[in-house]
Short mmCIF file of C-alpha atoms in Angstrom, two decimals:
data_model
loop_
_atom_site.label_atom_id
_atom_site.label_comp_id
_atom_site.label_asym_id
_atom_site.label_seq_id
_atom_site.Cartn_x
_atom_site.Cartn_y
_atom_site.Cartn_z
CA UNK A 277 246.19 200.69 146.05
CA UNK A 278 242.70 198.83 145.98
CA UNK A 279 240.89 201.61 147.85
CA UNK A 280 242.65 203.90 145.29
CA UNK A 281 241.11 202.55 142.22
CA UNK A 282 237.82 202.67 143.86
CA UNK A 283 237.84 206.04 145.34
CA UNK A 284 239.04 207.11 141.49
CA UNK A 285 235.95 205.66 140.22
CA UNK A 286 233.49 207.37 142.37
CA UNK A 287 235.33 210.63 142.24
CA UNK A 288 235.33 210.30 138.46
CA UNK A 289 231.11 209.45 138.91
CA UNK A 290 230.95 212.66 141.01
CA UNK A 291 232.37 214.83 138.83
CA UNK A 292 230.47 213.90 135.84
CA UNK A 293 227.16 213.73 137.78
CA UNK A 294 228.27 217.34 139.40
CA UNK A 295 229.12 218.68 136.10
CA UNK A 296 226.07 217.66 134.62
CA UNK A 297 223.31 218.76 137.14
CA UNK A 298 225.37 222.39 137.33
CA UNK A 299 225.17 222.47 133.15
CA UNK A 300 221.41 221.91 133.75
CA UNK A 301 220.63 224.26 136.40
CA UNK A 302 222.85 226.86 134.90
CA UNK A 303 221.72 226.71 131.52
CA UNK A 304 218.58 224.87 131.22
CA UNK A 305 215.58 224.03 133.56
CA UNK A 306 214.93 221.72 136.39
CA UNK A 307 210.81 220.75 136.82
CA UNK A 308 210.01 222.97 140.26
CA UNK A 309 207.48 225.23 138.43
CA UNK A 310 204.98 221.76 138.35
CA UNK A 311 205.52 222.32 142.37
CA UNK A 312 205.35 225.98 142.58
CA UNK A 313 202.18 226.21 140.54
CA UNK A 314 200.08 223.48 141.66
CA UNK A 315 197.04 225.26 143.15
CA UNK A 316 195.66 222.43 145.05
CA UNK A 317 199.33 221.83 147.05
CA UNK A 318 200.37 225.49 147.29
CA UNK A 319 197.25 227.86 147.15
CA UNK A 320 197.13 228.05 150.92
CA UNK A 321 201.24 228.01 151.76
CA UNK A 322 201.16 230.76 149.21
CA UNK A 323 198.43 232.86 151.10
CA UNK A 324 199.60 232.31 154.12
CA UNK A 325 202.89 233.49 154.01
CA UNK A 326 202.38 236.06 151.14
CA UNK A 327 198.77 237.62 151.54
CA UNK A 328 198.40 237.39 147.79
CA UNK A 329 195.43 235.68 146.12
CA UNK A 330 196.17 232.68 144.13
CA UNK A 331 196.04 234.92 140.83
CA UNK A 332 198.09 237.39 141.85
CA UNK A 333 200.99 234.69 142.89
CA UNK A 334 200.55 232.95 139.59
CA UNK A 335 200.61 235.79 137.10
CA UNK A 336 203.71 237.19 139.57
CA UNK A 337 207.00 238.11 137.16
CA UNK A 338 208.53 237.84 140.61
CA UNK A 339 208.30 234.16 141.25
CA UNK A 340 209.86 233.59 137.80
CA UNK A 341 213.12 235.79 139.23
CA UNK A 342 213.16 234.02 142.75
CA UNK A 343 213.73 230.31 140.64
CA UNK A 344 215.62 231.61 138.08
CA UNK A 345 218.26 233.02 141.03
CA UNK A 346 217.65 229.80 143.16
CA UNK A 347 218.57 227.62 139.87
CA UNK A 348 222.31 229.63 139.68
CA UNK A 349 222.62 229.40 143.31
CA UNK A 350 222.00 225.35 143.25
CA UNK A 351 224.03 225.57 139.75
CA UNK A 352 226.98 227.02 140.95
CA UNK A 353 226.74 224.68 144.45
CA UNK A 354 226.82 221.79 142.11
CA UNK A 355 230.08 223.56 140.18
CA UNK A 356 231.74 223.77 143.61
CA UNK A 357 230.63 220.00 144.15
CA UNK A 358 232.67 219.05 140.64
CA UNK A 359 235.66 221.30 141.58
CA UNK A 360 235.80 219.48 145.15
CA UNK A 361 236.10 215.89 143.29
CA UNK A 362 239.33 216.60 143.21
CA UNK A 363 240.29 217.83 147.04
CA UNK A 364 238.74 214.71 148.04
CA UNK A 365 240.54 212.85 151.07
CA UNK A 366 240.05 211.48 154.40
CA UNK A 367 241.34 214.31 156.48
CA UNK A 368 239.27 216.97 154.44
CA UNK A 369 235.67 215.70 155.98
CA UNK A 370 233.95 218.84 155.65
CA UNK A 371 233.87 217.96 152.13
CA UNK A 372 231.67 214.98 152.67
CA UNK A 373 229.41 216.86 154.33
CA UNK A 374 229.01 218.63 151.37
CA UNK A 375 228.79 215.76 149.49
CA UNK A 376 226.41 214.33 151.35
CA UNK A 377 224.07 217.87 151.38
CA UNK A 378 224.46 217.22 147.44
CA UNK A 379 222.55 214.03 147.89
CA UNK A 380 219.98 215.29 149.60
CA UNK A 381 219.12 217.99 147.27
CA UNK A 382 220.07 215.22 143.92
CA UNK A 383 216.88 213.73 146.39
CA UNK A 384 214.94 216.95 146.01
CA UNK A 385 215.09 217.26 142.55
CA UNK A 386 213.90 213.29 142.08
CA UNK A 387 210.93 213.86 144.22
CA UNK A 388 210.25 216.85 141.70
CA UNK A 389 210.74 214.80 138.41
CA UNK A 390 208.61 212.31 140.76
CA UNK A 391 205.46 215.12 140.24
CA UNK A 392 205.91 215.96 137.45
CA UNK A 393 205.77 212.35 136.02
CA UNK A 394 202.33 211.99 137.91
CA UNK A 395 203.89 210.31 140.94
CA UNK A 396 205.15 207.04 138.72
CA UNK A 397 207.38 204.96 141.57
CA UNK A 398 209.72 203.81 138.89
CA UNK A 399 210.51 207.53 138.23
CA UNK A 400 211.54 208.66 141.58
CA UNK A 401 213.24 205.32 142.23
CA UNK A 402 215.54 205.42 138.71
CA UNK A 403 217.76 208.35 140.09
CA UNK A 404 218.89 206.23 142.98
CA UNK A 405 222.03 205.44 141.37
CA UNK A 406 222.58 208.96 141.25
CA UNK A 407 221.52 210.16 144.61
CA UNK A 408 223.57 206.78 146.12
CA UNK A 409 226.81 208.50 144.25
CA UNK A 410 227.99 211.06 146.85
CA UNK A 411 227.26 208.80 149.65
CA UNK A 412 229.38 205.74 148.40
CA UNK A 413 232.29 208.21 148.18
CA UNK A 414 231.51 209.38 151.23
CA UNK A 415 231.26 206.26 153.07
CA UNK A 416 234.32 205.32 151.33
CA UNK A 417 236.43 207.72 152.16
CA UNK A 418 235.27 209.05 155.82
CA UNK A 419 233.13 206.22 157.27
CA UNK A 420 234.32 202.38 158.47
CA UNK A 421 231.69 200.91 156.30
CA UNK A 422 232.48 197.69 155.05
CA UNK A 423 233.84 196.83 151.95
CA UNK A 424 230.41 194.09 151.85
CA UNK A 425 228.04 197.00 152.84
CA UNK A 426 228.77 199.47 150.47
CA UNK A 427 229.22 196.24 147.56
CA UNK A 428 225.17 195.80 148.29
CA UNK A 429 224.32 199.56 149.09
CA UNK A 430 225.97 199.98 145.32
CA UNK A 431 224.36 197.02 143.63
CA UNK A 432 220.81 198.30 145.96
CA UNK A 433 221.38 201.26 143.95
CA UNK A 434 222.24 200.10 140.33
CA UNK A 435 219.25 197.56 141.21
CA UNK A 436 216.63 199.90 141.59
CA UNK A 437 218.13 202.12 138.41
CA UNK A 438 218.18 199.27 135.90
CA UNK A 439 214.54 197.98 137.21
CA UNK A 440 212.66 200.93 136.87
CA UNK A 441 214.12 202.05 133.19
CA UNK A 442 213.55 198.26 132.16
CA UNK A 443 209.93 199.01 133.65
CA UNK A 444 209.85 202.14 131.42
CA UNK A 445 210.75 200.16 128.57
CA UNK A 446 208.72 197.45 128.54
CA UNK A 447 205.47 199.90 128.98
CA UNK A 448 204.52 198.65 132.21
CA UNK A 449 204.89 202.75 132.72
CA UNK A 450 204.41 205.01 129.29
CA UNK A 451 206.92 203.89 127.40
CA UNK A 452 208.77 207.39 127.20
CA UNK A 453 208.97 209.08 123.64
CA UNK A 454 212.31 209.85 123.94
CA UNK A 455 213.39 206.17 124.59
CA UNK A 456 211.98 205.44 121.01
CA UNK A 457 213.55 208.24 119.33
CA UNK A 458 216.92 207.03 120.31
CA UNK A 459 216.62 203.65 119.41
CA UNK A 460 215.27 204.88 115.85
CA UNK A 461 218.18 207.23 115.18
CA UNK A 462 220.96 204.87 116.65
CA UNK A 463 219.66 202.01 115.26
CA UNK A 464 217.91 203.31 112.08
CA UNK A 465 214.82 200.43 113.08
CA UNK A 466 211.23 201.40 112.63
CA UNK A 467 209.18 202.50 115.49
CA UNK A 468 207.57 199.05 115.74
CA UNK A 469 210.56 197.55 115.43
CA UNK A 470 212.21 200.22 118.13
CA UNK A 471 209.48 199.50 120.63
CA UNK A 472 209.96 195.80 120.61
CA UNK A 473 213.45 196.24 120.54
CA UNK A 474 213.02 198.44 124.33
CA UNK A 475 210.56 195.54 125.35
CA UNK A 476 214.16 193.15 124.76
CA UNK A 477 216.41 194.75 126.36
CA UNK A 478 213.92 196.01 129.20
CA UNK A 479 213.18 192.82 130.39
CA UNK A 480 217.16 192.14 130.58
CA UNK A 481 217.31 194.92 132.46
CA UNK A 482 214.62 193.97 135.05
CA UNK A 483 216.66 190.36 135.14
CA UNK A 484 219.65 192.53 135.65
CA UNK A 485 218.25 194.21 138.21
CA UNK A 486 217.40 190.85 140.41
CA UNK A 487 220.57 189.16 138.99
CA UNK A 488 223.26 190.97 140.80
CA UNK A 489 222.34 189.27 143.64
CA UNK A 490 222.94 185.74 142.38
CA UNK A 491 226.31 184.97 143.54
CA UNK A 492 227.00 182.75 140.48
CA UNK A 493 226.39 185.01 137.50
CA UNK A 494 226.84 188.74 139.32
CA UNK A 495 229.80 189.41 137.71
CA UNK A 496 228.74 188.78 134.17
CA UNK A 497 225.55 190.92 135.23
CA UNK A 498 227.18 193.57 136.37
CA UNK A 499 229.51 193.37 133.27
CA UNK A 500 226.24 194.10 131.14
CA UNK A 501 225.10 197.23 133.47
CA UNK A 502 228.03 198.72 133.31
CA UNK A 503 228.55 198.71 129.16
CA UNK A 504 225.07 199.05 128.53
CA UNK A 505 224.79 202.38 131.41
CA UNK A 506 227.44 203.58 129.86
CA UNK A 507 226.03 202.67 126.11
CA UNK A 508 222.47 204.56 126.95
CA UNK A 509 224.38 207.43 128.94
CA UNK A 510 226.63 208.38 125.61
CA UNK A 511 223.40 207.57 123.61
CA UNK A 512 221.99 211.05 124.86
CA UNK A 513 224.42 212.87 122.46
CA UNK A 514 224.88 210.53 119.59
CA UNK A 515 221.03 209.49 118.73
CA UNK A 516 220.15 213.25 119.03
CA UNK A 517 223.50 215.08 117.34
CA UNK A 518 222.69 216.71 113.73
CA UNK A 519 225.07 218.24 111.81
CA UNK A 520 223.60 221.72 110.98
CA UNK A 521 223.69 222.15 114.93
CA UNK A 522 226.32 220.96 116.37
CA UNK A 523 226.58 223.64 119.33
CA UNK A 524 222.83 223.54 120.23
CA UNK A 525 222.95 219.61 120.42
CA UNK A 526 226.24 219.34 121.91
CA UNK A 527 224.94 222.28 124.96
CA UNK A 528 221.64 220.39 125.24
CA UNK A 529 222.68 216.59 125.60
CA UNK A 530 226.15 217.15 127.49
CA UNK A 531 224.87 217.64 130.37
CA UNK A 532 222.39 214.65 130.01
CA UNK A 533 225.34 212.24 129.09
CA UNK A 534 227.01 213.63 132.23
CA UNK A 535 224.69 212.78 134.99
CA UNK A 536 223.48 209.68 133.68
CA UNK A 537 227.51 208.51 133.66
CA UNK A 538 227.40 206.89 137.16
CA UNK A 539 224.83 204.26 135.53
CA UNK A 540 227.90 202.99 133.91
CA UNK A 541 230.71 204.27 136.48
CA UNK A 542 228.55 202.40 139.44
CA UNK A 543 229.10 198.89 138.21
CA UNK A 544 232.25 199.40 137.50
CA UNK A 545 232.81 200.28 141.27
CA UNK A 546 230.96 197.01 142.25
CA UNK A 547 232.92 194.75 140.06
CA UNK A 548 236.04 196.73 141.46
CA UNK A 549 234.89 196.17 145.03
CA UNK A 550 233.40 192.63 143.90
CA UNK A 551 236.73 191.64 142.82
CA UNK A 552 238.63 192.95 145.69
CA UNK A 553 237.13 190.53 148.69
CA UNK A 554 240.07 188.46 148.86
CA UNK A 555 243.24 189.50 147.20
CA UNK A 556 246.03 186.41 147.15
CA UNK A 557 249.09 187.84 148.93
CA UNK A 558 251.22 189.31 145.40
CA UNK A 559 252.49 192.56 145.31
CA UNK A 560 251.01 194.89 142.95
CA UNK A 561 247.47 194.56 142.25
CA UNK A 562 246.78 196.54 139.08
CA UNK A 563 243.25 198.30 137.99
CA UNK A 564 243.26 195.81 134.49
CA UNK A 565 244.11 192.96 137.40
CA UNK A 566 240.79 193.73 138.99
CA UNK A 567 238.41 194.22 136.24
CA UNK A 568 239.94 190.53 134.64
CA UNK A 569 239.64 188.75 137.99
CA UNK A 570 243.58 188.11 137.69
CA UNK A 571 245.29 187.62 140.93
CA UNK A 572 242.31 188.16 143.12
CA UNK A 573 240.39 185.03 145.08
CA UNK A 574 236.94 185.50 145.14
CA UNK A 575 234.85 185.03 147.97
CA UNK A 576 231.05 184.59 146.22
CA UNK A 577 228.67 187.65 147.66
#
C-alpha cells in the first residue's frame, strides 16, 4: 500500500511535468535556435555536412521548418509520455525505457536553457528535479533500488533545485526579472521591497537545500520545499493572470505551472518515503498516516 502512495505521487509528477513540456513544445518555443545559430559552435558542422556558406544557412526559411517539425515531434513524444502515466506498472518495462529516454532529452533541453543563460551552473543544475522525475519512477517501479537510495537520489535532486533558484534570488546570478514581477503582483510590495523580499526567502532556500540532510530537522525542511515548490509553481498563473485575457494567460502560464509541479510533488515523495523506513506492525497504513508521521517509527536518515 506504501509503494502505492509513492508510485501515485511520481506518476502524478510525470504527468504534470509531461503535460507541461508537450504544451510548450506544441504551442510555444523551446531555446535551440541560440544553438542552431551560434556561428562560432556551428559554422563548420553546418558546412560540412550541408555545403552552404554560413549566410546562406542562416537566412535559410528551411531551418525554421526542420525545428518547427522537430518541436511537434518532441511535443507529441512528451503527450505520449503523459498518456503512459497511467499504463505504468512493473510488468510493462518498455515503458520505463521510455521514461527514462524522456529524461535524457528533459537533459537536452537544460543544457540548451544552460546556453542560452550564458552557461550560468545554477541554470542547468535547477531542472534536476525535473530531469530526476522519470528516473525515480522508474527506479521505483522496475529497478531493486533501495527505498534509502532513491530517499537521497530525491532529496540530491530537490537539493540542487532549491539551491540554485535561492542562488538566483539572492543575485549571486542576475536576479531574473521575472522573479520580481511575481513577487510585485502577488504580493503588491515595491520592487525594493520585492527584491529584498527574494534575498529572504533565497537564502532559506539555499539552507533548505543543505538542510535535508540534517537528520534532525529534514522533515520540517522538506515540509517547507514542498508548500513553497508548490506555492512558486501555481505562482506562474496567478502573479501573471489579467482579466481582459484570460485565454492568452491561462495558454501561456499552464504549461509553466505544469512542469515546475514536481518542485512541490518531489518532497512530498521524500517525506512519503522518509516516513515509510520503519512502519510499526498495524494494518492499514493510510496516505494522511504518512504525511502526519502517525503509526510509522522513524529510523533518522
Amino acid at each position: 500500500m506504501i509503494k502505492d502512495y509513492l508510485i501515485l505521487t511520481l506518476k502524478i509528477a510525470c504527468f504534470c511535468l509531461f503535460g507541461g513540456r508537450s504544451w510548450q513544445h506544441l504551442v510555444w518555443d523551446i531555446p535551440i535556435r541560440s544553438f542552431l545559430w551560434d556561428q562560432e559552435l556551428m559554422e563548420g558542422i553546418v558546412t560540412w555536412l550541408t555545403n552552404m556558406s554560413w549566410q546562406e544557412y542562416a537566412t535559410s526559411k528551411i531551418q525554421d521548418v526542420y525545428i518547427q517539425a522537430g518541436k511537434v515531434v518532441l511535443g507529441i513524444f512528451y503527450t505520449f509520455c503523459a498518456f503512459l502515466c497511467f499504463f505504468v506498472n512493473e510488468k510493462r518495462k518498455w515503458v520505463g525505457k521510455i521514461f527514462v529516454t524522456s529524461s535524457f532529452l528533459l537533459m537536452l533541453l537544460a543544457l540548451l536553457y544552460y546556453k542560452e543563460k550564458f552557461f550560468h551552473l545554477g541554470q542547468l543544475l535547477e531542472y534536476t528535479t525535473q530531469i530526476t522525475t522519470p528516473i525515480l519512477l522508474y527506479l521505483l517501479v522496475y529497478t531493486k533500488s533501495t527505498d534509502k537510495q532513491l530517499l537521497y537520489f530525491s532529496k540530491t535532486a530537490v537539493a540542487l533545485t532549491f539551491i540554485c533558484h535561492g542562488l538566483y534570488a539572492i543575485g549571486y546570478y542576475p536576479q531574473p526579472g521575472n522573479f520580481v514581477d511575481m513577487v510585485i503582483r502577488s504580493l503588491f510590495l515595491p520592487e525594493p521591497s520585492a527584491r529584498i523580499f527574494l534575498k529572504v526567502v533565497g537564502f532559506i532556500d539555499v539552507i533548505i537545500g543543505i538542510a535535508i540532510f540534517i537528520p534532525v530537522i529534514w522533515r520540517s525542511c522538506i515540509w517547507y520545499a514542498l508548500i513553497w515548490g508548490l506555492l512558486t509553481a501555481i505562482a506562474r498563473v496567478t502573479a501573471n493572470f489579467y482579466v481582459d485575457f484570460p485565454w492568452q494567460n491561462l495558454n501561456q502560464w499552464i504549461p509553466e505551472m505544469l512542469y515546475r509541479m514536481p518542485h512541490g510533488l518531489i518532497p512530498l515523495f521524500v517525506l512519503l518515503l522518509g516516513n515509510s523506513q520503519q512502519l510499526v506492525k498495524t494494518e492499514g497504513v493510510s496516505f494522511m498516516d504518512l504525511i502526519s508521521n502517525k503509526k510509522v517509527k522513524i529510523n533518522h536518515v
